[in-house]
Amino acid sequence: MRLTIIDFETANNYPESACSIGFVVFEEGVILHEGIHLIKPAEQFGYFEPFNISIHGITPQDVENALNFEELWPILLPWFRDSILVAHNAMFDMGVLNALIKLYGISKPLVTYLDTVEIARKMWPYLPNHRLNTVCEFLEIELNHHEALSDARGSALILMNAMAQTDDFDIGSFINRLKLKEKAL
C-alpha cells in the first residue's frame, strides 16, 4: 500500500490560500518520491498575513511565478491516487486540500487519510504535547519546522518510528493494532 505524507503552508487563515505543499511517497518502506512546490494562491485568497510569513518565510514574491493549485494538481494526482494520505494534524491539511479541490472544481480522489498526531498520542502519551516539533525532537528527527517538505518528512518518520516500535510494517495491520480510524477525504 502506498502512503503519501503531505504538508501544506498557507498565506493566511483561509485554507484556500495554500502557498506551499511538501510530500513524501512511501511504498513498502521505500521512498518513491519527494516533492515540494510553491503554490500561487487564487487572487481572492492571495494576500499574505505577516504572521504566516513569519512562520514559514514564504512571501508573495516567492509565489509570483508559481503554478496555482489547479495547474499543480495533475502533477500531484498520480502520487495521491491509490494512496493513504498521511499528515500531522491532518484536519488542517485535509481541510486545505478539500478547500482547494472545491475552489477549483476538481474531482475529488477516492482516498483515505491518517493523522500522525493520533498515532503519536497512542504511541507516546506521556509527551507534554503532540505537536510536530515536539514529537520530532523526542524521536530525534531533524526538522526545519514549517518548511513543507521537512514537515512531511517529519510526519513520515513519526509513522515509520511508530511502525518500527510496534514491529508492524504492514499498514493495514498497524492501523488495526493501534485502533486507528482511516477517514475519507
PDB file of N, CA and C in Angstrom, residues 104-177:
ATOM      1  N   TYR A 104     -11.388  24.977  -7.077  1.00  0.00           N
ATOM      2  CA  TYR A 104     -11.072  24.816  -8.500  1.00  0.00           C
ATOM      3  C   TYR A 104     -11.988  23.826  -9.217  1.00  0.00           C
ATOM      4  N   GLY A 105     -12.986  23.291  -8.510  1.00  0.00           N
ATOM      5  CA  GLY A 105     -13.921  22.365  -9.149  1.00  0.00           C
ATOM      6  C   GLY A 105     -13.247  21.087  -9.624  1.00  0.00           C
ATOM      7  N   ILE A 106     -12.268  20.628  -8.858  1.00  0.00           N
ATOM      8  CA  ILE A 106     -11.511  19.419  -9.203  1.00  0.00           C
ATOM      9  C   ILE A 106     -12.251  18.197  -8.666  1.00  0.00           C
ATOM     10  N   SER A 107     -12.245  17.129  -9.425  1.00  0.00           N
ATOM     11  CA  SER A 107     -12.855  15.878  -8.987  1.00  0.00           C
ATOM     12  C   SER A 107     -12.042  15.317  -7.815  1.00  0.00           C
ATOM     13  N   LYS A 108     -12.732  15.026  -6.724  1.00  0.00           N
ATOM     14  CA  LYS A 108     -12.060  14.557  -5.508  1.00  0.00           C
ATOM     15  C   LYS A 108     -11.608  13.109  -5.672  1.00  0.00           C
ATOM     16  N   PRO A 109     -10.328  12.822  -5.384  1.00  0.00           N
ATOM     17  CA  PRO A 109      -9.869  11.433  -5.462  1.00  0.00           C
ATOM     18  C   PRO A 109     -10.462  10.602  -4.328  1.00  0.00           C
ATOM     19  N   LEU A 110     -10.676   9.339  -4.583  1.00  0.00           N
ATOM     20  CA  LEU A 110     -11.212   8.444  -3.555  1.00  0.00           C
ATOM     21  C   LEU A 110     -10.057   7.917  -2.716  1.00  0.00           C
ATOM     22  N   VAL A 111      -9.696   8.685  -1.700  1.00  0.00           N
ATOM     23  CA  VAL A 111      -8.595   8.302  -0.823  1.00  0.00           C
ATOM     24  C   VAL A 111      -9.031   8.438   0.630  1.00  0.00           C
ATOM     25  N   THR A 112      -8.289   7.770   1.485  1.00  0.00           N
ATOM     26  CA  THR A 112      -8.476   7.907   2.917  1.00  0.00           C
ATOM     27  C   THR A 112      -7.208   8.521   3.502  1.00  0.00           C
ATOM     28  N   TYR A 113      -7.301   8.916   4.769  1.00  0.00           N
ATOM     29  CA  TYR A 113      -6.125   9.517   5.389  1.00  0.00           C
ATOM     30  C   TYR A 113      -5.999   9.117   6.853  1.00  0.00           C
ATOM     31  N   LEU A 114      -4.771   9.250   7.333  1.00  0.00           N
ATOM     32  CA  LEU A 114      -4.417   9.012   8.729  1.00  0.00           C
ATOM     33  C   LEU A 114      -3.764  10.262   9.282  1.00  0.00           C
ATOM     34  N   ASP A 115      -3.817  10.402  10.604  1.00  0.00           N
ATOM     35  CA  ASP A 115      -3.239  11.557  11.282  1.00  0.00           C
ATOM     36  C   ASP A 115      -2.114  11.088  12.200  1.00  0.00           C
ATOM     37  N   THR A 116      -0.899  11.602  11.981  1.00  0.00           N
ATOM     38  CA  THR A 116       0.220  11.200  12.840  1.00  0.00           C
ATOM     39  C   THR A 116       0.121  11.806  14.239  1.00  0.00           C
ATOM     40  N   VAL A 117      -0.727  12.828  14.434  1.00  0.00           N
ATOM     41  CA  VAL A 117      -0.986  13.289  15.806  1.00  0.00           C
ATOM     42  C   VAL A 117      -1.658  12.168  16.583  1.00  0.00           C
ATOM     43  N   GLU A 118      -2.658  11.544  15.987  1.00  0.00           N
ATOM     44  CA  GLU A 118      -3.367  10.432  16.630  1.00  0.00           C
ATOM     45  C   GLU A 118      -2.400   9.279  16.916  1.00  0.00           C
ATOM     46  N   ILE A 119      -1.539   8.992  15.962  1.00  0.00           N
ATOM     47  CA  ILE A 119      -0.547   7.924  16.150  1.00  0.00           C
ATOM     48  C   ILE A 119       0.388   8.275  17.304  1.00  0.00           C
ATOM     49  N   ALA A 120       0.898   9.509  17.325  1.00  0.00           N
ATOM     50  CA  ALA A 120       1.818   9.940  18.387  1.00  0.00           C
ATOM     51  C   ALA A 120       1.141   9.880  19.756  1.00  0.00           C
ATOM     52  N   ARG A 121      -0.109  10.273  19.835  1.00  0.00           N
ATOM     53  CA  ARG A 121      -0.825  10.233  21.123  1.00  0.00           C
ATOM     54  C   ARG A 121      -0.956   8.807  21.644  1.00  0.00           C
ATOM     55  N   LYS A 122      -1.174   7.873  20.729  1.00  0.00           N
ATOM     56  CA  LYS A 122      -1.295   6.473  21.149  1.00  0.00           C
ATOM     57  C   LYS A 122       0.067   5.866  21.500  1.00  0.00           C
ATOM     58  N   MET A 123       1.097   6.235  20.760  1.00  0.00           N
ATOM     59  CA  MET A 123       2.418   5.639  20.959  1.00  0.00           C
ATOM     60  C   MET A 123       3.179   6.272  22.128  1.00  0.00           C
ATOM     61  N   TRP A 124       3.057   7.588  22.272  1.00  0.00           N
ATOM     62  CA  TRP A 124       3.854   8.305  23.271  1.00  0.00           C
ATOM     63  C   TRP A 124       2.956   9.251  24.068  1.00  0.00           C
ATOM     64  N   PRO A 125       2.016   8.681  24.832  1.00  0.00           N
ATOM     65  CA  PRO A 125       1.030   9.510  25.541  1.00  0.00           C
ATOM     66  C   PRO A 125       1.650  10.412  26.612  1.00  0.00           C
ATOM     67  N   TYR A 126       2.835  10.127  27.027  1.00  0.00           N
ATOM     68  CA  TYR A 126       3.500  10.864  28.106  1.00  0.00           C
ATOM     69  C   TYR A 126       4.184  12.148  27.638  1.00  0.00           C
ATOM     70  N   LEU A 127       4.228  12.402  26.343  1.00  0.00           N
ATOM     71  CA  LEU A 127       4.841  13.640  25.867  1.00  0.00           C
ATOM     72  C   LEU A 127       4.015  14.840  26.347  1.00  0.00           C
ATOM     73  N   PRO A 128       4.643  15.995  26.560  1.00  0.00           N
ATOM     74  CA  PRO A 128       3.902  17.165  27.054  1.00  0.00           C
ATOM     75  C   PRO A 128       2.842  17.658  26.062  1.00  0.00           C
ATOM     76  N   ASN A 129       3.073  17.444  24.769  1.00  0.00           N
ATOM     77  CA  ASN A 129       2.092  17.722  23.718  1.00  0.00           C
ATOM     78  C   ASN A 129       2.497  16.881  22.516  1.00  0.00           C
ATOM     79  N   HIS A 130       1.716  16.911  21.492  1.00  0.00           N
ATOM     80  CA  HIS A 130       1.991  16.066  20.326  1.00  0.00           C
ATOM     81  C   HIS A 130       2.127  16.884  19.045  1.00  0.00           C
ATOM     82  N   ARG A 131       2.614  18.110  19.213  1.00  0.00           N
ATOM     83  CA  ARG A 131       2.930  18.953  18.062  1.00  0.00           C
ATOM     84  C   ARG A 131       4.064  18.302  17.275  1.00  0.00           C
ATOM     85  N   LEU A 132       4.122  18.620  16.011  1.00  0.00           N
ATOM     86  CA  LEU A 132       5.124  18.015  15.134  1.00  0.00           C
ATOM     87  C   LEU A 132       6.539  18.218  15.666  1.00  0.00           C
ATOM     88  N   ASN A 133       6.865  19.445  16.048  1.00  0.00           N
ATOM     89  CA  ASN A 133       8.231  19.707  16.517  1.00  0.00           C
ATOM     90  C   ASN A 133       8.530  18.976  17.820  1.00  0.00           C
ATOM     91  N   THR A 134       7.560  18.835  18.702  1.00  0.00           N
ATOM     92  CA  THR A 134       7.773  18.122  19.962  1.00  0.00           C
ATOM     93  C   THR A 134       8.036  16.641  19.712  1.00  0.00           C
ATOM     94  N   VAL A 135       7.210  16.021  18.884  1.00  0.00           N
ATOM     95  CA  VAL A 135       7.365  14.590  18.604  1.00  0.00           C
ATOM     96  C   VAL A 135       8.673  14.346  17.847  1.00  0.00           C
ATOM     97  N   CYS A 136       8.992  15.200  16.887  1.00  0.00           N
ATOM     98  CA  CYS A 136      10.244  15.034  16.144  1.00  0.00           C
ATOM     99  C   CYS A 136      11.453  15.188  17.063  1.00  0.00           C
ATOM    100  N   GLU A 137      11.404  16.151  17.964  1.00  0.00           N
ATOM    101  CA  GLU A 137      12.518  16.314  18.906  1.00  0.00           C
ATOM    102  C   GLU A 137      12.665  15.073  19.779  1.00  0.00           C
ATOM    103  N   PHE A 138      11.557  14.548  20.286  1.00  0.00           N
ATOM    104  CA  PHE A 138      11.579  13.342  21.110  1.00  0.00           C
ATOM    105  C   PHE A 138      12.192  12.162  20.343  1.00  0.00           C
ATOM    106  N   LEU A 139      11.842  12.026  19.072  1.00  0.00           N
ATOM    107  CA  LEU A 139      12.331  10.909  18.256  1.00  0.00           C
ATOM    108  C   LEU A 139      13.674  11.215  17.578  1.00  0.00           C
ATOM    109  N   GLU A 140      14.218  12.401  17.853  1.00  0.00           N
ATOM    110  CA  GLU A 140      15.497  12.837  17.271  1.00  0.00           C
ATOM    111  C   GLU A 140      15.438  12.877  15.749  1.00  0.00           C
ATOM    112  N   ILE A 141      14.326  13.397  15.253  1.00  0.00           N
ATOM    113  CA  ILE A 141      14.122  13.594  13.817  1.00  0.00           C
ATOM    114  C   ILE A 141      14.476  15.046  13.499  1.00  0.00           C
ATOM    115  N   GLU A 142      15.370  15.227  12.553  1.00  0.00           N
ATOM    116  CA  GLU A 142      15.740  16.579  12.145  1.00  0.00           C
ATOM    117  C   GLU A 142      14.533  17.240  11.483  1.00  0.00           C
ATOM    118  N   LEU A 143      14.282  18.494  11.858  1.00  0.00           N
ATOM    119  CA  LEU A 143      13.095  19.182  11.360  1.00  0.00           C
ATOM    120  C   LEU A 143      13.390  20.657  11.161  1.00  0.00           C
ATOM    121  N   ASN A 144      13.083  21.152   9.971  1.00  0.00           N
ATOM    122  CA  ASN A 144      13.065  22.589   9.693  1.00  0.00           C
ATOM    123  C   ASN A 144      11.586  22.956   9.694  1.00  0.00           C
ATOM    124  N   HIS A 145      11.074  23.198  10.895  1.00  0.00           N
ATOM    125  CA  HIS A 145       9.632  23.325  11.107  1.00  0.00           C
ATOM    126  C   HIS A 145       9.020  24.417  10.240  1.00  0.00           C
ATOM    127  N   HIS A 146       7.899  24.090   9.618  1.00  0.00           N
ATOM    128  CA  HIS A 146       7.110  24.934   8.724  1.00  0.00           C
ATOM    129  C   HIS A 146       7.729  25.107   7.348  1.00  0.00           C
ATOM    130  N   GLU A 147       8.697  24.284   7.016  1.00  0.00           N
ATOM    131  CA  GLU A 147       9.131  24.138   5.626  1.00  0.00           C
ATOM    132  C   GLU A 147       8.408  22.871   5.183  1.00  0.00           C
ATOM    133  N   ALA A 148       7.553  22.966   4.180  1.00  0.00           N
ATOM    134  CA  ALA A 148       6.581  21.908   3.874  1.00  0.00           C
ATOM    135  C   ALA A 148       7.200  20.529   3.663  1.00  0.00           C
ATOM    136  N   LEU A 149       8.308  20.436   2.941  1.00  0.00           N
ATOM    137  CA  LEU A 149       8.913  19.124   2.715  1.00  0.00           C
ATOM    138  C   LEU A 149       9.498  18.570   4.005  1.00  0.00           C
ATOM    139  N   SER A 150      10.137  19.413   4.793  1.00  0.00           N
ATOM    140  CA  SER A 150      10.691  18.956   6.068  1.00  0.00           C
ATOM    141  C   SER A 150       9.575  18.467   7.000  1.00  0.00           C
ATOM    142  N   ASP A 151       8.466  19.189   7.042  1.00  0.00           N
ATOM    143  CA  ASP A 151       7.340  18.760   7.873  1.00  0.00           C
ATOM    144  C   ASP A 151       6.761  17.433   7.375  1.00  0.00           C
ATOM    145  N   ALA A 152       6.664  17.256   6.054  1.00  0.00           N
ATOM    146  CA  ALA A 152       6.169  15.985   5.507  1.00  0.00           C
ATOM    147  C   ALA A 152       7.129  14.850   5.861  1.00  0.00           C
ATOM    148  N   ARG A 153       8.440  15.106   5.731  1.00  0.00           N
ATOM    149  CA  ARG A 153       9.423  14.083   6.126  1.00  0.00           C
ATOM    150  C   ARG A 153       9.302  13.745   7.605  1.00  0.00           C
ATOM    151  N   GLY A 154       9.155  14.780   8.434  1.00  0.00           N
ATOM    152  CA  GLY A 154       8.999  14.550   9.873  1.00  0.00           C
ATOM    153  C   GLY A 154       7.794  13.677  10.166  1.00  0.00           C
ATOM    154  N   SER A 155       6.673  13.963   9.525  1.00  0.00           N
ATOM    155  CA  SER A 155       5.468  13.152   9.709  1.00  0.00           C
ATOM    156  C   SER A 155       5.690  11.718   9.244  1.00  0.00           C
ATOM    157  N   ALA A 156       6.371  11.573   8.116  1.00  0.00           N
ATOM    158  CA  ALA A 156       6.673  10.230   7.599  1.00  0.00           C
ATOM    159  C   ALA A 156       7.526   9.452   8.585  1.00  0.00           C
ATOM    160  N   LEU A 157       8.513  10.112   9.148  1.00  0.00           N
ATOM    161  CA  LEU A 157       9.409   9.425  10.092  1.00  0.00           C
ATOM    162  C   LEU A 157       8.734   9.134  11.428  1.00  0.00           C
ATOM    163  N   ILE A 158       7.773   9.958  11.818  1.00  0.00           N
ATOM    164  CA  ILE A 158       6.973   9.626  13.006  1.00  0.00           C
ATOM    165  C   ILE A 158       6.230   8.320  12.757  1.00  0.00           C
ATOM    166  N   LEU A 159       5.594   8.215  11.606  1.00  0.00           N
ATOM    167  CA  LEU A 159       4.873   6.989  11.255  1.00  0.00           C
ATOM    168  C   LEU A 159       5.818   5.789  11.207  1.00  0.00           C
ATOM    169  N   MET A 160       6.966   5.956  10.552  1.00  0.00           N
ATOM    170  CA  MET A 160       7.925   4.846  10.445  1.00  0.00           C
ATOM    171  C   MET A 160       8.468   4.440  11.819  1.00  0.00           C
ATOM    172  N   ASN A 161       8.722   5.400  12.702  1.00  0.00           N
ATOM    173  CA  ASN A 161       9.177   5.088  14.061  1.00  0.00           C
ATOM    174  C   ASN A 161       8.108   4.327  14.827  1.00  0.00           C
ATOM    175  N   ALA A 162       6.844   4.732  14.687  1.00  0.00           N
ATOM    176  CA  ALA A 162       5.756   4.034  15.370  1.00  0.00           C
ATOM    177  C   ALA A 162       5.635   2.604  14.852  1.00  0.00           C
ATOM    178  N   MET A 163       5.754   2.421  13.545  1.00  0.00           N
ATOM    179  CA  MET A 163       5.677   1.079  12.972  1.00  0.00           C
ATOM    180  C   MET A 163       6.858   0.230  13.452  1.00  0.00           C
ATOM    181  N   ALA A 164       8.034   0.825  13.525  1.00  0.00           N
ATOM    182  CA  ALA A 164       9.211   0.095  13.997  1.00  0.00           C
ATOM    183  C   ALA A 164       9.057  -0.290  15.469  1.00  0.00           C
ATOM    184  N   GLN A 165       8.545   0.630  16.266  1.00  0.00           N
ATOM    185  CA  GLN A 165       8.388   0.357  17.698  1.00  0.00           C
ATOM    186  C   GLN A 165       7.392  -0.771  17.945  1.00  0.00           C
ATOM    187  N   THR A 166       6.376  -0.895  17.077  1.00  0.00           N
ATOM    188  CA  THR A 166       5.400  -1.975  17.216  1.00  0.00           C
ATOM    189  C   THR A 166       5.824  -3.217  16.433  1.00  0.00           C
ATOM    190  N   ASP A 167       6.921  -3.083  15.681  1.00  0.00           N
ATOM    191  CA  ASP A 167       7.416  -4.154  14.816  1.00  0.00           C
ATOM    192  C   ASP A 167       6.325  -4.632  13.853  1.00  0.00           C
ATOM    193  N   ASP A 168       5.584  -3.655  13.338  1.00  0.00           N
ATOM    194  CA  ASP A 168       4.485  -3.948  12.430  1.00  0.00           C
ATOM    195  C   ASP A 168       4.592  -2.994  11.238  1.00  0.00           C
ATOM    196  N   PHE A 169       5.082  -3.509  10.120  1.00  0.00           N
ATOM    197  CA  PHE A 169       5.310  -2.675   8.947  1.00  0.00           C
ATOM    198  C   PHE A 169       4.242  -2.843   7.868  1.00  0.00           C
ATOM    199  N   ASP A 170       3.190  -3.579   8.184  1.00  0.00           N
ATOM    200  CA  ASP A 170       2.044  -3.689   7.287  1.00  0.00           C
ATOM    201  C   ASP A 170       1.040  -2.619   7.716  1.00  0.00           C
ATOM    202  N   ILE A 171       0.750  -1.663   6.855  1.00  0.00           N
ATOM    203  CA  ILE A 171      -0.072  -0.522   7.249  1.00  0.00           C
ATOM    204  C   ILE A 171      -1.460  -0.947   7.712  1.00  0.00           C
ATOM    205  N   GLY A 172      -2.063  -1.940   7.072  1.00  0.00           N
ATOM    206  CA  GLY A 172      -3.384  -2.413   7.492  1.00  0.00           C
ATOM    207  C   GLY A 172      -3.347  -3.000   8.887  1.00  0.00           C
ATOM    208  N   SER A 173      -2.362  -3.830   9.136  1.00  0.00           N
ATOM    209  CA  SER A 173      -2.196  -4.435  10.453  1.00  0.00           C
ATOM    210  C   SER A 173      -1.880  -3.374  11.504  1.00  0.00           C
ATOM    211  N   PHE A 174      -1.027  -2.413  11.141  1.00  0.00           N
ATOM    212  CA  PHE A 174      -0.653  -1.333  12.058  1.00  0.00           C
ATOM    213  C   PHE A 174      -1.885  -0.502  12.431  1.00  0.00           C
ATOM    214  N   ILE A 175      -2.715  -0.181  11.452  1.00  0.00           N
ATOM    215  CA  ILE A 175      -3.949   0.576  11.706  1.00  0.00           C
ATOM    216  C   ILE A 175      -4.834  -0.180  12.686  1.00  0.00           C
ATOM    217  N   ASN A 176      -4.987  -1.493  12.482  1.00  0.00           N
ATOM    218  CA  ASN A 176      -5.801  -2.308  13.382  1.00  0.00           C
ATOM    219  C   ASN A 176      -5.185  -2.393  14.767  1.00  0.00           C
ATOM    220  N   ARG A 177      -3.882  -2.582  14.842  1.00  0.00           N
ATOM    221  CA  ARG A 177      -3.175  -2.722  16.121  1.00  0.00           C
ATOM    222  C   ARG A 177      -3.393  -1.482  16.998  1.00  0.00           C
TER     223      ARG A 177
END
